[in-house]
Structures are given as C-alpha cells and as structure tokens.
Short mmCIF file of C-alpha atoms in Angstrom, two decimals:
data_model
loop_
_atom_site.label_atom_id
_atom_site.label_comp_id
_atom_site.label_asym_id
_atom_site.label_seq_id
_atom_site.Cartn_x
_atom_site.Cartn_y
_atom_site.Cartn_z
CA LYS N 1 96.56 172.76 162.13
CA ASP N 2 95.32 169.96 159.61
CA LEU N 3 97.76 167.88 157.72
CA ILE N 4 97.79 166.39 154.50
CA ILE N 5 99.95 163.28 153.73
CA GLU N 6 100.64 161.39 150.46
CA CYS N 7 100.98 157.92 151.15
CA SER N 8 104.74 157.07 150.71
CA VAL N 9 107.75 155.64 152.50
CA SER N 10 107.96 158.88 154.37
CA SER N 11 104.32 159.03 155.28
CA GLU N 12 104.30 157.47 159.02
CA ASP N 13 107.36 159.63 159.46
CA GLU N 14 105.16 162.66 158.69
CA LEU N 15 102.36 161.08 160.83
CA ASN N 16 104.08 160.86 164.06
CA ALA N 17 105.95 163.97 163.31
CA TRP N 18 102.65 165.98 163.54
CA LEU N 19 101.22 163.79 166.25
CA SER N 20 104.14 164.63 168.33
CA THR N 21 104.15 168.08 167.74
CA ASN N 22 100.17 168.15 168.66
CA GLY N 23 99.25 169.08 165.39
CA GLY N 24 101.10 172.28 165.94
CA ALA N 25 98.92 173.56 168.61
CA THR N 26 100.68 175.30 171.68
CA ALA N 27 99.32 175.84 175.10
CA SER N 28 100.48 177.64 178.57
CA ASP N 29 99.89 177.33 182.02
CA THR N 30 100.77 179.50 184.59
CA CYS N 31 100.82 176.68 187.22
CA GLY N 32 102.63 174.01 186.13
CA LEU N 33 103.77 171.88 183.33
CA ILE N 34 101.85 170.74 180.37
CA THR N 35 100.96 167.37 179.05
CA TRP N 36 99.74 166.42 176.05
CA THR N 37 97.60 163.19 174.44
CA ASN N 38 95.72 162.72 171.50
CA ASN N 39 93.01 160.76 170.66
CA TYR N 40 94.59 158.97 167.36
CA SER N 41 94.25 155.34 167.43
CA GLY N 42 95.90 154.33 163.77
CA GLN N 43 92.48 154.58 161.93
CA LEU N 44 94.07 156.10 158.82
CA VAL N 45 94.50 152.55 156.95
CA SER N 46 92.96 153.68 153.42
CA CYS N 47 93.42 155.87 150.55
CA GLU N 48 91.16 159.34 150.31
CA ASN N 49 90.52 158.79 154.30
CA GLU N 50 90.56 161.43 157.01
CA VAL N 51 90.38 161.58 160.68
CA THR N 52 89.71 164.20 163.12
CA VAL N 53 92.48 163.98 166.03
CA THR N 54 91.89 165.45 169.24
CA PHE N 55 94.70 167.19 171.01
CA THR N 56 94.48 167.39 174.75
CA ALA N 57 96.76 169.45 177.16
CA THR N 58 96.64 168.61 180.46
CA ASP N 59 98.41 170.53 183.72
CA SER N 60 99.71 169.02 186.89
CA CYS N 61 96.23 169.60 188.20
CA GLY N 62 94.18 167.82 185.75
CA ASN N 63 93.20 170.42 184.30
CA SER N 64 92.76 170.28 180.48
CA SER N 65 91.98 172.25 177.15
CA GLN N 66 91.53 170.63 174.03
CA THR N 67 92.12 171.54 170.17
CA SER N 68 90.97 169.38 167.09
CA ALA N 69 92.66 169.08 163.72
CA THR N 70 92.33 167.05 160.86
CA LEU N 71 94.56 164.22 158.97
CA PHE N 72 94.21 163.86 155.31
CA LEU N 73 95.81 160.45 153.77
CA LYS N 74 95.59 160.51 150.23
CA ASP N 75 97.54 158.34 147.19
CA THR N 76 98.04 159.82 144.12
CA GLN N 77 101.16 158.10 143.25
CA ALA N 78 101.01 154.59 140.65
CA PRO N 79 103.27 151.52 141.53
CA VAL N 80 106.49 151.58 140.11
CA ILE N 81 107.29 148.98 137.62
CA SER N 82 110.60 147.28 138.81
CA LYS N 83 110.37 144.36 136.07
CA VAL N 84 108.87 145.47 132.64
CA ALA N 85 106.89 142.69 130.89
CA GLN N 86 108.76 140.41 128.53
CA GLY N 87 107.66 139.35 125.35
CA LEU N 88 107.59 135.51 124.52
CA THR N 89 107.79 133.15 121.38
CA VAL N 90 106.51 129.72 121.72
CA SER N 91 106.26 127.11 118.96
CA CYS N 92 103.01 126.17 117.71
CA ASP N 93 101.68 122.78 119.45
CA SER N 94 99.20 121.09 121.71
CA ASN N 95 101.14 123.28 124.47
CA THR N 96 100.62 126.85 123.11
CA GLU N 97 97.31 127.41 125.16
CA GLN N 98 98.93 126.73 128.21
CA ALA N 99 102.01 128.74 127.22
CA LEU N 100 100.05 131.72 126.37
CA ASN N 101 97.67 131.01 129.76
CA ASN N 102 101.07 130.93 131.99
CA TRP N 103 102.11 133.79 130.14
CA LEU N 104 99.19 136.17 131.11
CA ALA N 105 98.66 134.82 134.54
CA ASN N 106 102.20 135.79 135.29
CA HIS N 107 102.00 139.31 133.94
CA ALA N 108 104.32 138.13 130.86
CA GLY N 109 106.98 138.40 133.91
CA ALA N 110 106.50 141.99 135.17
CA GLU N 111 106.87 142.99 138.61
CA ALA N 112 105.18 146.35 139.99
CA THR N 113 105.89 147.62 143.95
CA ASP N 114 103.53 150.50 145.42
CA SER N 115 104.25 151.84 149.32
CA CYS N 116 100.90 152.34 149.98
CA SER N 117 98.98 149.25 149.24
CA SER N 118 99.01 146.21 147.72
CA VAL N 119 99.34 145.83 143.54
CA THR N 120 96.91 143.49 141.59
CA TRP N 121 97.48 142.84 137.90
CA THR N 122 94.91 143.39 135.06
CA ASN N 123 95.38 143.14 131.09
CA ASN N 124 93.53 143.65 127.82
CA TYR N 125 93.77 140.57 126.11
CA LEU N 126 90.94 139.27 124.06
CA PRO N 127 91.48 136.37 121.48
CA GLU N 128 89.91 138.19 118.84
CA ASN N 129 93.14 140.76 118.65
CA PHE N 130 95.33 137.92 117.84
CA THR N 131 96.76 138.27 114.67
CA THR N 132 97.30 135.16 112.60
CA THR N 133 100.25 135.18 110.10
CA CYS N 134 99.92 131.30 109.28
CA GLY N 135 97.73 128.46 110.45
CA THR N 136 97.25 129.14 113.90
CA SER N 137 100.55 131.33 114.60
CA GLY N 138 100.51 134.60 114.81
CA SER N 139 101.13 137.41 117.83
CA VAL N 140 99.48 139.17 120.11
CA ARG N 141 100.55 142.73 121.90
CA VAL N 142 98.79 142.50 125.66
CA ILE N 143 98.83 145.70 127.90
CA PHE N 144 99.17 144.39 131.54
CA THR N 145 98.32 147.02 134.15
CA ALA N 146 99.54 147.19 138.29
CA MET N 147 97.01 149.21 140.13
CA ASP N 148 97.39 149.96 143.51
CA ALA N 149 94.29 149.93 146.14
CA CYS N 150 93.55 153.70 145.35
CA GLY N 151 93.07 153.02 141.51
CA ASN N 152 96.34 154.70 140.73
CA SER N 153 97.77 152.04 137.64
CA ILE N 154 100.70 151.91 135.17
CA PRO N 155 100.85 149.77 132.52
CA THR N 156 103.71 147.85 130.82
CA GLU N 157 103.09 145.77 127.53
CA ALA N 158 104.99 143.14 125.56
CA THR N 159 103.95 140.74 122.54
CA PHE N 160 103.11 136.82 122.79
CA THR N 161 104.03 135.39 119.61
CA ILE N 162 103.41 131.73 118.09
CA GLU N 163 106.05 130.74 115.37
CA ASP N 164 105.89 127.78 113.61
CA LYS N 165 109.18 126.49 112.29
CA THR N 166 108.31 122.83 112.65
CA ALA N 167 107.83 120.67 109.69
CA PRO N 168 104.94 118.12 109.49
CA VAL N 169 106.17 115.11 110.76
CA ILE N 170 105.72 111.79 108.19
CA SER N 171 103.60 109.08 110.34
CA LEU N 172 103.11 106.89 107.68
CA GLN N 173 105.57 106.69 104.93
CA ALA N 174 105.02 106.67 101.45
CA GLN N 175 104.73 103.00 100.06
CA ASN N 176 106.07 101.56 96.81
CA LYS N 177 103.55 99.97 94.27
CA THR N 178 103.41 97.47 91.72
CA VAL N 179 100.88 96.51 89.35
CA SER N 180 100.63 94.16 86.18
CA CYS N 181 100.60 96.03 82.66
CA ASP N 182 96.93 96.55 81.01
CA GLY N 183 98.53 98.04 78.08
CA SER N 184 97.57 101.36 78.54
CA GLY N 185 99.73 102.74 81.22
CA ASN N 186 98.11 101.70 84.00
CA ILE N 187 96.55 105.60 84.43
CA GLU N 188 94.04 104.86 86.86
CA ASP N 189 96.19 102.76 89.31
CA LEU N 190 98.69 105.53 88.63
CA ASN N 191 96.46 108.32 89.68
CA ALA N 192 94.77 106.71 92.70
CA TRP N 193 98.07 105.84 93.86
CA LEU N 194 99.38 109.77 93.33
CA ALA N 195 96.02 110.48 94.86
CA SER N 196 96.93 109.16 97.81
CA ASN N 197 100.43 110.61 98.47
CA GLY N 198 101.37 106.85 98.20
CA GLY N 199 99.66 105.99 101.05
CA ALA N 200 101.91 108.43 102.95
CA GLN N 201 100.40 110.38 106.02
CA ALA N 202 101.38 113.31 107.81
CA THR N 203 100.39 115.86 110.97
CA ASP N 204 101.37 119.12 111.69
CA GLY N 205 100.52 120.64 115.50
CA CYS N 206 99.62 124.33 113.75
CA SER N 207 97.73 123.59 110.82
CA ALA N 208 96.50 121.37 107.84
CA VAL N 209 98.80 119.59 105.43
CA THR N 210 99.09 120.25 101.58
CA TRP N 211 100.45 117.43 99.64
CA THR N 212 102.24 117.93 96.31
CA ASN N 213 104.50 115.46 94.53
CA ASN N 214 107.28 115.62 91.35
CA PHE N 215 105.75 113.13 89.04
CA THR N 216 106.33 113.74 85.68
CA THR N 217 106.18 110.37 83.56
CA LEU N 218 107.13 106.90 83.83
CA SER N 219 110.35 105.87 82.41
CA ASP N 220 110.10 103.13 79.47
CA LEU N 221 110.90 99.63 80.53
CA CYS N 222 109.76 96.77 77.83
CA GLY N 223 106.33 97.11 76.34
CA SER N 224 103.87 99.34 78.20
CA THR N 225 105.92 98.62 81.25
CA GLY N 226 107.68 101.57 83.00
CA THR N 227 108.91 102.93 86.81
CA THR N 228 109.08 106.12 88.40
CA THR N 229 110.38 107.28 92.03
CA VAL N 230 108.20 110.15 93.27
CA ILE N 231 108.90 112.64 95.98
CA PHE N 232 105.84 113.46 98.06
CA THR N 233 106.02 116.62 100.01
CA ALA N 234 104.03 117.65 103.19
CA THR N 235 103.78 121.14 103.47
CA ASP N 236 101.97 123.04 106.26
CA ALA N 237 100.28 126.60 106.02
CA CYS N 238 103.82 128.55 107.15
CA ASN N 239 105.48 126.83 104.32
CA ASN N 240 107.53 124.40 106.43
CA SER N 241 107.87 120.86 104.81
CA SER N 242 109.00 116.96 104.81
CA THR N 243 109.36 114.80 102.33
CA THR N 244 109.06 110.80 101.96
CA SER N 245 109.50 109.22 98.22
CA ALA N 246 108.43 105.90 97.20
CA THR N 247 108.35 104.00 93.55
CA PHE N 248 105.39 102.89 91.53
CA THR N 249 106.38 99.91 88.69
CA ILE N 250 104.29 98.51 85.77
CA VAL N 251 105.41 95.00 85.40
CA ASP N 252 104.44 92.89 82.55
CA THR N 253 104.44 88.89 83.89
CA GLN N 254 102.13 87.33 81.87
CA ALA N 255 102.61 85.62 78.83
CA PRO N 256 101.17 85.87 75.61
CA VAL N 257 97.87 84.06 74.73
CA PHE N 258 97.49 82.31 71.25
CA THR N 259 93.46 83.30 70.35
CA THR N 260 94.10 80.98 67.25
CA LEU N 261 96.23 77.73 67.98
CA PRO N 262 98.84 77.10 65.52
CA GLN N 263 97.20 74.50 63.10
CA ASN N 264 98.52 70.94 61.60
CA GLN N 265 98.66 71.25 57.47
CA THR N 266 99.02 68.09 55.30
CA VAL N 267 100.28 68.61 52.03
CA GLU N 268 100.54 65.90 48.83
CA CYS N 269 103.61 65.27 48.30
CA GLY N 270 105.34 67.01 45.29
CA PRO N 271 107.88 69.15 44.15
CA ASN N 272 106.12 72.12 46.06
CA THR N 273 106.07 70.52 49.28
CA THR N 274 109.35 72.51 50.91
CA ILE N 275 107.59 75.46 49.67
CA GLU N 276 104.76 74.90 51.25
CA PHE N 277 106.51 73.83 54.32
CA GLU N 278 108.40 76.99 54.93
CA ALA N 279 105.09 79.33 53.97
CA TRP N 280 103.64 77.13 57.10
CA LEU N 281 106.46 78.22 59.20
CA ALA N 282 106.51 81.40 57.93
CA SER N 283 102.68 81.70 58.91
CA ASN N 284 103.48 80.17 62.26
CA ALA N 285 101.26 77.46 61.53
CA ASN N 286 98.12 80.08 60.63
CA GLY N 287 98.53 80.39 64.96
CA ILE N 288 97.96 84.12 66.03
CA ALA N 289 98.87 85.00 69.56
CA GLU N 290 97.88 88.53 71.11
CA ASP N 291 99.21 90.16 74.54
CA ILE N 292 97.77 93.55 76.18
CA CYS N 293 101.15 94.84 77.08
CA SER N 294 103.22 94.53 73.72
CA GLU N 295 103.78 93.42 70.43
CA VAL N 296 104.46 89.66 70.15
CA THR N 297 107.43 87.80 68.08
CA TYR N 298 107.15 84.61 66.52
CA SER N 299 109.90 81.76 66.57
CA TYR N 300 109.68 78.15 66.09
CA SER N 301 111.93 74.99 66.49
CA VAL N 302 111.31 71.68 64.96
CA VAL N 303 110.78 69.34 67.56
CA ASP N 304 111.00 65.83 65.83
CA THR N 305 110.75 64.31 62.16
CA VAL N 306 109.46 60.92 61.55
CA VAL N 307 110.02 59.40 57.73
CA LEU N 308 107.14 57.85 56.51
CA CYS N 309 107.48 56.64 52.61
CA GLY N 310 109.33 58.06 49.98
CA SER N 311 109.52 61.68 50.68
CA THR N 312 106.75 61.71 52.91
CA ASN N 313 107.30 62.77 56.72
CA LYS N 314 105.63 64.16 59.81
CA THR N 315 107.24 67.08 61.36
CA VAL N 316 106.37 68.65 64.95
CA VAL N 317 107.02 72.34 65.21
CA ARG N 318 106.93 74.20 68.17
CA PHE N 319 105.90 77.80 67.80
CA THR N 320 106.86 80.31 70.66
CA ALA N 321 104.88 83.50 70.87
CA THR N 322 107.17 86.05 73.20
CA ASP N 323 106.12 89.67 74.39
CA SER N 324 108.68 92.56 74.64
CA CYS N 325 109.20 91.43 78.47
CA GLY N 326 110.47 87.94 77.70
CA ASN N 327 107.28 85.92 78.55
CA LYS N 328 106.37 83.35 76.13
CA VAL N 329 103.74 80.61 75.02
CA SER N 330 104.44 77.31 72.88
CA LYS N 331 102.20 75.66 70.97
CA GLN N 332 103.18 72.18 68.62
CA ALA N 333 101.75 71.60 65.49
CA THR N 334 102.35 69.03 62.74
CA PHE N 335 103.41 69.21 58.93
CA THR N 336 102.40 66.22 56.96
CA ILE N 337 103.71 65.25 53.92
CA GLN N 338 101.42 62.26 52.02
CA ASP N 339 101.39 60.47 49.06
CA THR N 340 97.93 59.40 47.91
CA THR N 341 98.73 59.86 44.36
CA GLY N 342 99.96 56.97 42.01
CA PRO N 343 102.55 56.91 39.66
CA GLU N 344 101.96 58.75 36.26
CA ILE N 345 102.49 55.92 33.25
CA THR N 346 104.19 58.53 30.79
CA LEU N 347 104.64 56.00 28.29
CA PRO N 348 101.82 52.66 28.00
CA ALA N 349 103.29 49.36 27.80
CA ALA N 350 103.35 48.20 24.20
CA ASN N 351 101.95 44.75 22.32
CA ILE N 352 104.60 42.25 21.66
CA GLU N 353 104.24 39.10 19.10
CA VAL N 354 107.04 36.54 19.41
CA GLU N 355 107.71 33.74 16.90
CA CYS N 356 106.82 30.58 18.72
CA GLY N 357 110.30 28.61 18.79
CA SER N 358 112.99 28.27 21.08
CA ASN N 359 113.37 32.21 21.75
CA ALA N 360 109.42 33.19 22.17
CA ASN N 361 110.26 32.61 26.24
CA THR N 362 113.18 35.18 26.22
CA GLN N 363 111.53 37.37 24.38
CA ILE N 364 108.70 37.22 26.58
CA THR N 365 111.21 37.59 29.73
CA ALA N 366 112.78 40.70 28.25
CA TRP N 367 109.61 42.16 27.36
CA LEU N 368 108.48 41.45 30.97
CA ASN N 369 111.53 42.95 32.71
CA ASN N 370 111.22 46.35 30.75
CA ASN N 371 107.51 46.70 32.05
CA GLY N 372 106.41 45.96 28.31
CA GLY N 373 108.38 49.45 27.29
CA ALA N 374 105.99 51.11 29.57
CA ILE N 375 107.40 54.12 31.62
CA ALA N 376 106.25 55.87 34.51
CA THR N 377 107.23 58.73 37.08
CA ASP N 378 105.98 59.42 40.25
CA ASN N 379 106.85 62.94 42.41
CA CYS N 380 107.52 61.77 45.98
CA SER N 381 109.63 57.97 45.45
CA ASN N 382 111.12 55.83 43.20
CA ILE N 383 108.37 53.45 41.30
CA THR N 384 108.74 49.53 41.74
CA TRP N 385 107.20 47.45 38.60
CA THR N 386 105.01 44.62 39.25
CA ASN N 387 103.16 41.94 36.68
CA ASN N 388 100.38 39.70 36.79
CA TYR N 389 102.45 37.45 34.42
CA ASN N 390 101.47 33.88 36.12
CA GLY N 391 104.64 31.93 34.20
CA SER N 392 102.63 30.07 31.86
CA SER N 393 103.84 28.59 28.95
CA ILE N 394 103.08 30.28 25.41
CA VAL N 395 101.16 28.40 23.39
CA CYS N 396 101.91 28.94 19.61
CA ASN N 397 98.77 30.94 18.45
CA ILE N 398 97.54 31.29 21.61
CA GLN N 399 97.36 34.46 23.31
#
C-alpha cells in the first residue's frame, strides 16, 4: 500500500512503521517461516519526492516473492515563527545606515523553525519605501519572510525608525565684536556680523542647520554708540535647537577734529575790549571742530595772561572740543590787546604872555607844569606829559 507522509517531526516514525509492516503487504508459505526485506536506502531526502520500495518475502528455503509500493514525502507546512520581528528605533547619526543593515541581516531579531528543512530569510526592504519625517529621519515597515526548502513561508514584520532628538552641536561659539563708531549706526558691520551668526558654526548628524537670531535694536550709549547682546539659534529640520550668544558693541574712541583751528585775535585797546574778548571766547576763537559720532561741545581755560603796557596784555586760552563720549581735543589761541593810538588832545595848549620881570620865570614854569593848559585823554592808560622847553632864559620882547 502506498504511503504519503507529511514532513514533520513524526514523519520518520511513520516511515519506519510503514517499512516494518512491509507497506501493509502480507504473505504465506506452506513450508516454513517467511522473512521480509525491502530495498529502501534512505533516498527520501527532499520535499515532494517519491520512491518505489520493493518488499521481498523469502521462505526458509530461499524462495521469494516481491511486491512494491510507492512512498511519497511532501511538505505543506510553513515554518513556525518562534520569535517575531522586533521594531528598532535609532538616533539619526553617522551610524544609522550600519544599524539598518544589521537589523535587516538579523531579520529584526525574528526566529523560525521548520521540522522538515532549514529556514532561509528574505525581506522586502527598499530604500524608496522609507517615509521621511524630517531631515533624514523617518521610518520603514519591513516584512521578513521565513521560507523552508519546499517553498512554504511565513511572514513577520516590524518597523525600523530613525528619530532625531539631538540638537545641533555648536562647534564654534559666537564671537563678540567691537567696531569704531561711523556715525550711522555701523549698519554694514552689524548686518555682516548678524549674517555670519556672530561667526558661530554648528553641525547636525541628521539635517542641514538653519540659523536665526533675536536682534531687535542697539541700546543707546553716547552719541551714536550702542551695544546689543544677541542670541543665535541653530535649528535642525526636526526643530531641535542649540544657542550661542555674543555682544556687538559700537565704541567711540576718536577725539573730535578741528577743521578750523581757533584763531588768534588782536584788538585795539579801548572801552570795548572786554566785550570783544568775551565775544572771542564765545565763538571759541572761531574754531570749528567736527566729530563723526556725536555733537561737539566747547569749553575753554585761560593758560596765561601777560600784562604789557597800560591796559594791554596777551592772554593765551586753551579751547577744548569734547564729544558725547568724553573724547576731546584742545588747541590754543592768543587774544592780544594792543595800543597803537596816541592820546587825544581834547584841549590844546594856550599861548601865554608874561611881563618881563622877576616873576616871568615862575609864570613860565607854572605854564609848563600845566602843559600850557592842554588837556588830553587816552583809552588805554594814564598820560604822561613832556615838553621841549630847553630851559633858556626869557629875554624881554624876545619870543
């Protein structure tokens, strides 16, 4: 009788039982005992295989008869999954691809057994099946198939996930920057500094990095100077971020520049010299100073005054131009009061006639001492009178 065996753990027992019962054949002999043999040699080693087995009945005298039957071995049972595939979540970095390859090669940790043959594994992974969420993170669902030698298979599936929860790494911190005031807010310097993220650099293992900053405005210091502390933020495609901060400062260390130097001034001594001197001081001796960063204020101090004659003098004055940040420049100029104008005769001398006699010389001396009755004034000093009388004796009737 033919035998069909399903490949299983008990298939060998079924085979041995079939062989031991001579395939169900029976024989009789009138002379003695019968001995059965068969020609099965273990050829049944693959699925869907059949072998014709000849059974021989031999009596004690060596006479024999034969009968044949067919042995069929088939395998219709899939392998058994003893451990299902396990999902794996890894961080997005340079080792991600190797982690995926290892996971695939290990069938996601799945295990299977088959009672009839060894098991081989395959999977349906394709890079294009990967679903991206952000950057190079995402997931892919993979079906792993365990197959026996007869083509029976069973699937198990799991998901490989790449996640990015790691913030970018600041490889170079933002750097402070100090610039000299240009009077216009140093816009180009500021914009260049902001555009370079203060010189900061960042890397991310999963995606490109996007920079932002929180700059709003510069705080007011002196003149057009100012400062601001800016936070620069590096953000990856998965919205993880790192920050670095630095300060941008505009300083003014440059003194004003006299475009027109304070000018010396010489005035004629007179009743208006004080007014003229004060006007000269008020005008900063006509000096003009400029500063690119702020307005200029002026001050002065008297260095020295040299008295000349009468009410004339020379006064040396230091004029100082100071900007809003306290930078200053000083130049000196001299205010001179001179006297080049002679006294003014307001009443000329009057002629005198004296009677020749003993009082003549006395009268003449009195007339000389009184400057002939002349009166003179001077705006700058006291007046000293002199005359050209040579002291000669007066001779009557001789002038």
